[in-house]
Amino acid sequence: MIRLCAALLCLPRLAFADELWPVPYEDLKAQPHQIETFDTLPSAPEPGYRIDQHWRAPGLTIGERFAGQTAHDSAGFDLLTGVPAQPLRAIPGALGQTFAIAHHLGFGSNALFPVGPKGADLLEGRGEGSAALVFDTPQTAIGLRLHAEYPDPLGQRPAPGTAVLTFHDASGQITQLTLPLSHGVLSFGWRSDLGITGLTIQNSDPGGIAIDDILYDVTALAG
């Protein structure tokens, strides 16, 4: 986790839009903030709870995609196409293909599994989907944690894939980042002077991803 975050922080500024840059997740967490942990539901092992509608937290809505987009099956993963309608609105996917929320061994708590084309009931369906986050107000800073493959000391699992995050800001500008994943939990944070209004998360990880501990409303960085 520390190695990857440090690597991101050392990338040339050209790797990011001028209005979006990485900040350490723990720095954001140390400030007053909101956090969505998905722990309002009782802990349950996978497959956990199948969620067939958008997920709502104070100031945050999570869906499969934005209104105006379509999710396509791309080798078992969700691939989003289309132009999001404005203002951004997060909407669910087909029945059984939106989310699952379950206890995640890597996080040690509940996490959100974006569900892909194979559905929530199958292990190979949980984690292969897309997620779209929409904030009620533009955010100057956000953070989240992703889990890809579990630690693999014997080197027997497939190499982790990538996550593609597409950020939308209050000016209508779009910035897309392709993040290399590694085994275990990865923590990310970003700041934008223009204000982040939403983002989508897609992935190509063989084991799929889980999402947890979404930070927003980081008040000390507002303004």
mmCIF file of C-alpha atoms in Angstrom:
data_model
loop_
_atom_site.group_PDB
_atom_site.id
_atom_site.type_symbol
_atom_site.label_atom_id
_atom_site.label_comp_id
_atom_site.label_asym_id
_atom_site.label_seq_id
_atom_site.Cartn_x
_atom_site.Cartn_y
_atom_site.Cartn_z
ATOM 1 C CA MET A 1 0.000 0.000 0.000
ATOM 2 C CA ILE A 2 2.692 2.485 1.035
ATOM 3 C CA ARG A 3 4.906 1.643 -1.938
ATOM 4 C CA LEU A 4 2.155 2.224 -4.509
ATOM 5 C CA CYS A 5 0.898 5.450 -2.920
ATOM 6 C CA ALA A 6 4.457 6.753 -2.791
ATOM 7 C CA ALA A 7 4.940 5.859 -6.440
ATOM 8 C CA LEU A 8 1.811 7.763 -7.410
ATOM 9 C CA LEU A 9 2.928 10.818 -5.498
ATOM 10 C CA CYS A 10 6.259 10.750 -7.331
ATOM 11 C CA LEU A 11 4.748 10.653 -10.816
ATOM 12 C CA PRO A 12 5.293 13.780 -12.923
ATOM 13 C CA ARG A 13 2.524 16.351 -12.618
ATOM 14 C CA LEU A 14 1.782 15.721 -16.292
ATOM 15 C CA ALA A 15 0.302 12.374 -15.322
ATOM 16 C CA PHE A 16 -2.662 14.219 -13.842
ATOM 17 C CA ALA A 17 -4.795 17.135 -14.913
ATOM 18 C CA ASP A 18 -3.619 20.461 -13.518
ATOM 19 C CA GLU A 19 -6.695 20.549 -11.303
ATOM 20 C CA LEU A 20 -6.396 17.005 -9.871
ATOM 21 C CA TRP A 21 -3.481 15.574 -7.944
ATOM 22 C CA PRO A 22 -2.867 12.734 -5.480
ATOM 23 C CA VAL A 23 -2.650 13.235 -1.713
ATOM 24 C CA PRO A 24 -2.015 10.595 0.959
ATOM 25 C CA TYR A 25 -5.174 8.861 2.112
ATOM 26 C CA GLU A 26 -4.089 9.025 5.747
ATOM 27 C CA ASP A 27 -3.666 12.821 5.504
ATOM 28 C CA LEU A 28 -7.285 13.123 4.415
ATOM 29 C CA LYS A 29 -8.449 10.732 7.114
ATOM 30 C CA ALA A 30 -6.711 12.841 9.762
ATOM 31 C CA GLN A 31 -8.962 15.808 8.868
ATOM 32 C CA PRO A 32 -12.676 16.157 9.722
ATOM 33 C CA HIS A 33 -14.530 14.086 7.140
ATOM 34 C CA GLN A 34 -17.411 11.828 6.231
ATOM 35 C CA ILE A 35 -16.651 8.171 5.595
ATOM 36 C CA GLU A 36 -18.778 5.455 4.021
ATOM 37 C CA THR A 37 -17.807 2.052 5.418
ATOM 38 C CA PHE A 38 -20.884 -0.006 4.413
ATOM 39 C CA ASP A 39 -21.074 -1.182 8.014
ATOM 40 C CA THR A 40 -24.656 -0.027 8.547
ATOM 41 C CA LEU A 41 -25.564 -3.537 7.388
ATOM 42 C CA PRO A 42 -24.830 -6.450 9.735
ATOM 43 C CA SER A 43 -21.698 -8.364 8.850
ATOM 44 C CA ALA A 44 -22.413 -11.284 6.508
ATOM 45 C CA PRO A 45 -20.028 -13.589 4.601
ATOM 46 C CA GLU A 46 -20.032 -13.620 0.800
ATOM 47 C CA PRO A 47 -22.202 -13.495 -1.196
ATOM 48 C CA GLY A 48 -23.622 -11.160 1.447
ATOM 49 C CA TYR A 49 -26.401 -8.742 0.544
ATOM 50 C CA ARG A 50 -27.421 -8.271 -3.064
ATOM 51 C CA ILE A 51 -28.145 -4.586 -3.750
ATOM 52 C CA ASP A 52 -30.305 -3.965 -6.822
ATOM 53 C CA GLN A 53 -30.667 -0.214 -6.436
ATOM 54 C CA HIS A 54 -28.344 2.715 -5.868
ATOM 55 C CA TRP A 55 -26.652 2.939 -2.475
ATOM 56 C CA ARG A 56 -27.266 6.134 -0.536
ATOM 57 C CA ALA A 57 -25.105 7.630 2.225
ATOM 58 C CA PRO A 58 -25.270 11.203 3.575
ATOM 59 C CA GLY A 59 -24.025 13.398 0.725
ATOM 60 C CA LEU A 60 -23.109 10.444 -1.525
ATOM 61 C CA THR A 61 -24.918 8.197 -4.001
ATOM 62 C CA ILE A 62 -23.338 5.086 -5.540
ATOM 63 C CA GLY A 63 -24.674 3.285 -8.601
ATOM 64 C CA GLU A 64 -23.382 1.027 -11.341
ATOM 65 C CA ARG A 65 -23.000 3.897 -13.835
ATOM 66 C CA PHE A 66 -24.131 7.429 -14.602
ATOM 67 C CA ALA A 67 -27.411 8.115 -16.343
ATOM 68 C CA GLY A 68 -26.584 8.313 -20.061
ATOM 69 C CA GLN A 69 -24.039 5.486 -19.847
ATOM 70 C CA THR A 70 -24.383 1.807 -20.726
ATOM 71 C CA ALA A 71 -22.516 -1.099 -19.123
ATOM 72 C CA HIS A 72 -21.281 -3.714 -21.628
ATOM 73 C CA ASP A 73 -19.866 -7.190 -21.006
ATOM 74 C CA SER A 74 -16.160 -7.050 -21.830
ATOM 75 C CA ALA A 75 -14.702 -10.516 -21.164
ATOM 76 C CA GLY A 76 -16.696 -10.762 -17.947
ATOM 77 C CA PHE A 77 -16.054 -7.180 -16.781
ATOM 78 C CA ASP A 78 -18.255 -4.104 -17.001
ATOM 79 C CA LEU A 79 -17.164 -1.625 -19.658
ATOM 80 C CA LEU A 80 -18.921 1.748 -19.543
ATOM 81 C CA THR A 81 -19.732 3.663 -22.721
ATOM 82 C CA GLY A 82 -21.818 6.705 -23.497
ATOM 83 C CA VAL A 83 -21.864 10.323 -22.368
ATOM 84 C CA PRO A 84 -23.101 10.933 -18.806
ATOM 85 C CA ALA A 85 -26.106 13.224 -18.544
ATOM 86 C CA GLN A 86 -25.709 16.435 -16.565
ATOM 87 C CA PRO A 87 -26.135 16.854 -13.687
ATOM 88 C CA LEU A 88 -24.545 13.529 -12.849
ATOM 89 C CA ARG A 89 -26.896 10.871 -11.497
ATOM 90 C CA ALA A 90 -25.863 7.410 -10.310
ATOM 91 C CA ILE A 91 -28.182 4.607 -11.418
ATOM 92 C CA PRO A 92 -28.272 0.833 -10.763
ATOM 93 C CA GLY A 93 -27.632 -1.939 -13.250
ATOM 94 C CA ALA A 94 -29.675 -4.979 -14.177
ATOM 95 C CA LEU A 95 -31.068 -7.195 -11.428
ATOM 96 C CA GLY A 96 -28.263 -9.063 -9.761
ATOM 97 C CA GLN A 97 -25.601 -6.991 -11.524
ATOM 98 C CA THR A 98 -25.256 -3.868 -9.389
ATOM 99 C CA PHE A 99 -23.588 -4.502 -6.002
ATOM 100 C CA ALA A 100 -23.044 -6.963 -3.235
ATOM 101 C CA ILE A 101 -22.111 -5.888 0.286
ATOM 102 C CA ALA A 102 -20.396 -8.517 2.415
ATOM 103 C CA HIS A 103 -17.716 -9.021 5.033
ATOM 104 C CA HIS A 104 -14.356 -8.798 3.298
ATOM 105 C CA LEU A 105 -11.408 -10.638 4.792
ATOM 106 C CA GLY A 106 -8.893 -8.170 3.378
ATOM 107 C CA PHE A 107 -10.565 -5.141 4.935
ATOM 108 C CA GLY A 108 -11.786 -6.984 8.018
ATOM 109 C CA SER A 109 -15.189 -5.329 7.644
ATOM 110 C CA ASN A 110 -18.033 -4.919 5.180
ATOM 111 C CA ALA A 111 -17.090 -3.755 1.703
ATOM 112 C CA LEU A 112 -18.865 -3.053 -1.560
ATOM 113 C CA PHE A 113 -18.331 -5.493 -4.437
ATOM 114 C CA PRO A 114 -19.263 -4.027 -7.847
ATOM 115 C CA VAL A 115 -21.030 -6.880 -9.630
ATOM 116 C CA GLY A 116 -20.195 -7.700 -13.219
ATOM 117 C CA PRO A 117 -22.052 -9.492 -16.006
ATOM 118 C CA LYS A 118 -21.882 -12.931 -14.338
ATOM 119 C CA GLY A 119 -24.023 -11.787 -11.438
ATOM 120 C CA ALA A 120 -23.869 -11.433 -7.670
ATOM 121 C CA ASP A 121 -24.369 -15.115 -6.879
ATOM 122 C CA LEU A 122 -21.118 -16.216 -8.532
ATOM 123 C CA LEU A 123 -17.663 -15.584 -7.138
ATOM 124 C CA GLU A 124 -16.453 -14.613 -10.626
ATOM 125 C CA GLY A 125 -19.221 -12.009 -10.832
ATOM 126 C CA ARG A 126 -18.512 -10.179 -7.578
ATOM 127 C CA GLY A 127 -15.863 -7.507 -8.080
ATOM 128 C CA GLU A 128 -15.881 -7.434 -11.884
ATOM 129 C CA GLY A 129 -18.477 -4.679 -12.144
ATOM 130 C CA SER A 130 -18.305 -0.901 -12.314
ATOM 131 C CA ALA A 131 -19.252 1.709 -9.723
ATOM 132 C CA ALA A 132 -20.301 5.339 -10.130
ATOM 133 C CA LEU A 133 -20.047 7.797 -7.238
ATOM 134 C CA VAL A 134 -21.919 11.100 -7.197
ATOM 135 C CA PHE A 135 -21.431 13.688 -4.455
ATOM 136 C CA ASP A 136 -24.197 16.056 -3.411
ATOM 137 C CA THR A 137 -21.713 18.946 -3.424
ATOM 138 C CA PRO A 138 -18.391 19.336 -5.287
ATOM 139 C CA GLN A 139 -15.540 17.868 -3.268
ATOM 140 C CA THR A 140 -12.127 19.463 -2.817
ATOM 141 C CA ALA A 141 -10.706 16.128 -1.655
ATOM 142 C CA ILE A 142 -11.778 12.499 -1.652
ATOM 143 C CA GLY A 143 -10.218 9.161 -0.787
ATOM 144 C CA LEU A 144 -11.062 5.481 -1.021
ATOM 145 C CA ARG A 145 -9.559 2.060 -0.539
ATOM 146 C CA LEU A 146 -9.521 -0.772 -3.077
ATOM 147 C CA HIS A 147 -8.734 -4.424 -2.611
ATOM 148 C CA ALA A 148 -7.584 -6.455 -5.586
ATOM 149 C CA GLU A 149 -6.032 -9.919 -5.279
ATOM 150 C CA TYR A 150 -5.208 -11.297 -1.834
ATOM 151 C CA PRO A 151 -1.533 -11.468 -0.788
ATOM 152 C CA ASP A 152 0.234 -14.193 -2.756
ATOM 153 C CA PRO A 153 3.522 -15.208 -1.084
ATOM 154 C CA LEU A 154 3.852 -18.344 -3.251
ATOM 155 C CA GLY A 155 3.248 -16.496 -6.527
ATOM 156 C CA GLN A 156 0.470 -18.830 -7.625
ATOM 157 C CA ARG A 157 -2.280 -16.306 -8.369
ATOM 158 C CA PRO A 158 -2.676 -14.282 -11.575
ATOM 159 C CA ALA A 159 -1.008 -10.902 -11.662
ATOM 160 C CA PRO A 160 -3.372 -8.112 -10.543
ATOM 161 C CA GLY A 161 -4.904 -5.955 -13.265
ATOM 162 C CA THR A 162 -5.687 -2.252 -13.343
ATOM 163 C CA ALA A 163 -8.415 0.087 -12.189
ATOM 164 C CA VAL A 164 -9.614 2.935 -14.395
ATOM 165 C CA LEU A 165 -11.023 5.926 -12.521
ATOM 166 C CA THR A 166 -12.764 8.700 -14.438
ATOM 167 C CA PHE A 167 -13.252 11.933 -12.479
ATOM 168 C CA HIS A 168 -15.794 14.635 -13.287
ATOM 169 C CA ASP A 169 -15.415 18.109 -11.831
ATOM 170 C CA ALA A 170 -17.737 21.059 -11.416
ATOM 171 C CA SER A 171 -16.428 22.725 -14.593
ATOM 172 C CA GLY A 172 -17.381 19.691 -16.701
ATOM 173 C CA GLN A 173 -13.765 18.622 -17.156
ATOM 174 C CA ILE A 174 -13.016 14.898 -17.157
ATOM 175 C CA THR A 175 -9.770 13.324 -15.968
ATOM 176 C CA GLN A 176 -9.071 9.604 -16.330
ATOM 177 C CA LEU A 177 -6.440 7.687 -14.356
ATOM 178 C CA THR A 178 -5.335 4.101 -14.952
ATOM 179 C CA LEU A 179 -4.006 2.724 -11.672
ATOM 180 C CA PRO A 180 -1.901 -0.443 -11.487
ATOM 181 C CA LEU A 181 -3.206 -2.751 -8.771
ATOM 182 C CA SER A 182 -1.252 -5.006 -6.467
ATOM 183 C CA HIS A 183 -2.101 -7.711 -3.966
ATOM 184 C CA GLY A 184 -3.945 -6.534 -0.869
ATOM 185 C CA VAL A 185 -5.483 -3.226 0.193
ATOM 186 C CA LEU A 186 -4.555 -0.027 -1.656
ATOM 187 C CA SER A 187 -5.383 3.442 -0.327
ATOM 188 C CA PHE A 188 -5.803 6.463 -2.604
ATOM 189 C CA GLY A 189 -6.563 10.149 -2.147
ATOM 190 C CA TRP A 190 -6.985 13.083 -4.520
ATOM 191 C CA ARG A 191 -7.548 16.810 -4.359
ATOM 192 C CA SER A 192 -9.149 19.147 -6.895
ATOM 193 C CA ASP A 193 -9.493 22.905 -6.713
ATOM 194 C CA LEU A 194 -12.356 22.707 -9.224
ATOM 195 C CA GLY A 195 -14.329 20.294 -7.065
ATOM 196 C CA ILE A 196 -14.973 16.606 -7.810
ATOM 197 C CA THR A 197 -18.649 15.970 -8.539
ATOM 198 C CA GLY A 198 -18.383 12.266 -9.343
ATOM 199 C CA LEU A 199 -16.270 9.428 -10.595
ATOM 200 C CA THR A 200 -16.600 5.968 -12.095
ATOM 201 C CA ILE A 201 -14.459 2.959 -11.212
ATOM 202 C CA GLN A 202 -13.851 0.112 -13.653
ATOM 203 C CA ASN A 203 -11.299 -2.681 -13.373
ATOM 204 C CA SER A 204 -9.630 -5.626 -15.100
ATOM 205 C CA ASP A 205 -8.406 -7.464 -12.020
ATOM 206 C CA PRO A 206 -8.663 -11.280 -12.357
ATOM 207 C CA GLY A 207 -10.034 -11.572 -8.824
ATOM 208 C CA GLY A 208 -12.211 -8.491 -9.044
ATOM 209 C CA ILE A 209 -12.117 -5.544 -6.658
ATOM 210 C CA ALA A 210 -13.853 -4.459 -3.489
ATOM 211 C CA ILE A 211 -14.309 -0.843 -2.379
ATOM 212 C CA ASP A 212 -14.357 0.475 1.182
ATOM 213 C CA ASP A 213 -13.790 3.491 3.420
ATOM 214 C CA ILE A 214 -14.771 6.247 0.986
ATOM 215 C CA LEU A 215 -13.660 9.622 2.391
ATOM 216 C CA TYR A 216 -15.420 12.871 1.426
ATOM 217 C CA ASP A 217 -16.534 16.184 2.922
ATOM 218 C CA VAL A 218 -12.961 16.725 4.094
ATOM 219 C CA THR A 219 -13.808 20.066 5.672
ATOM 220 C CA ALA A 220 -10.284 21.190 6.564
ATOM 221 C CA LEU A 221 -9.398 21.252 2.857
ATOM 222 C CA ALA A 222 -12.578 23.011 1.709
ATOM 223 C CA GLY A 223 -12.473 26.442 0.124
#
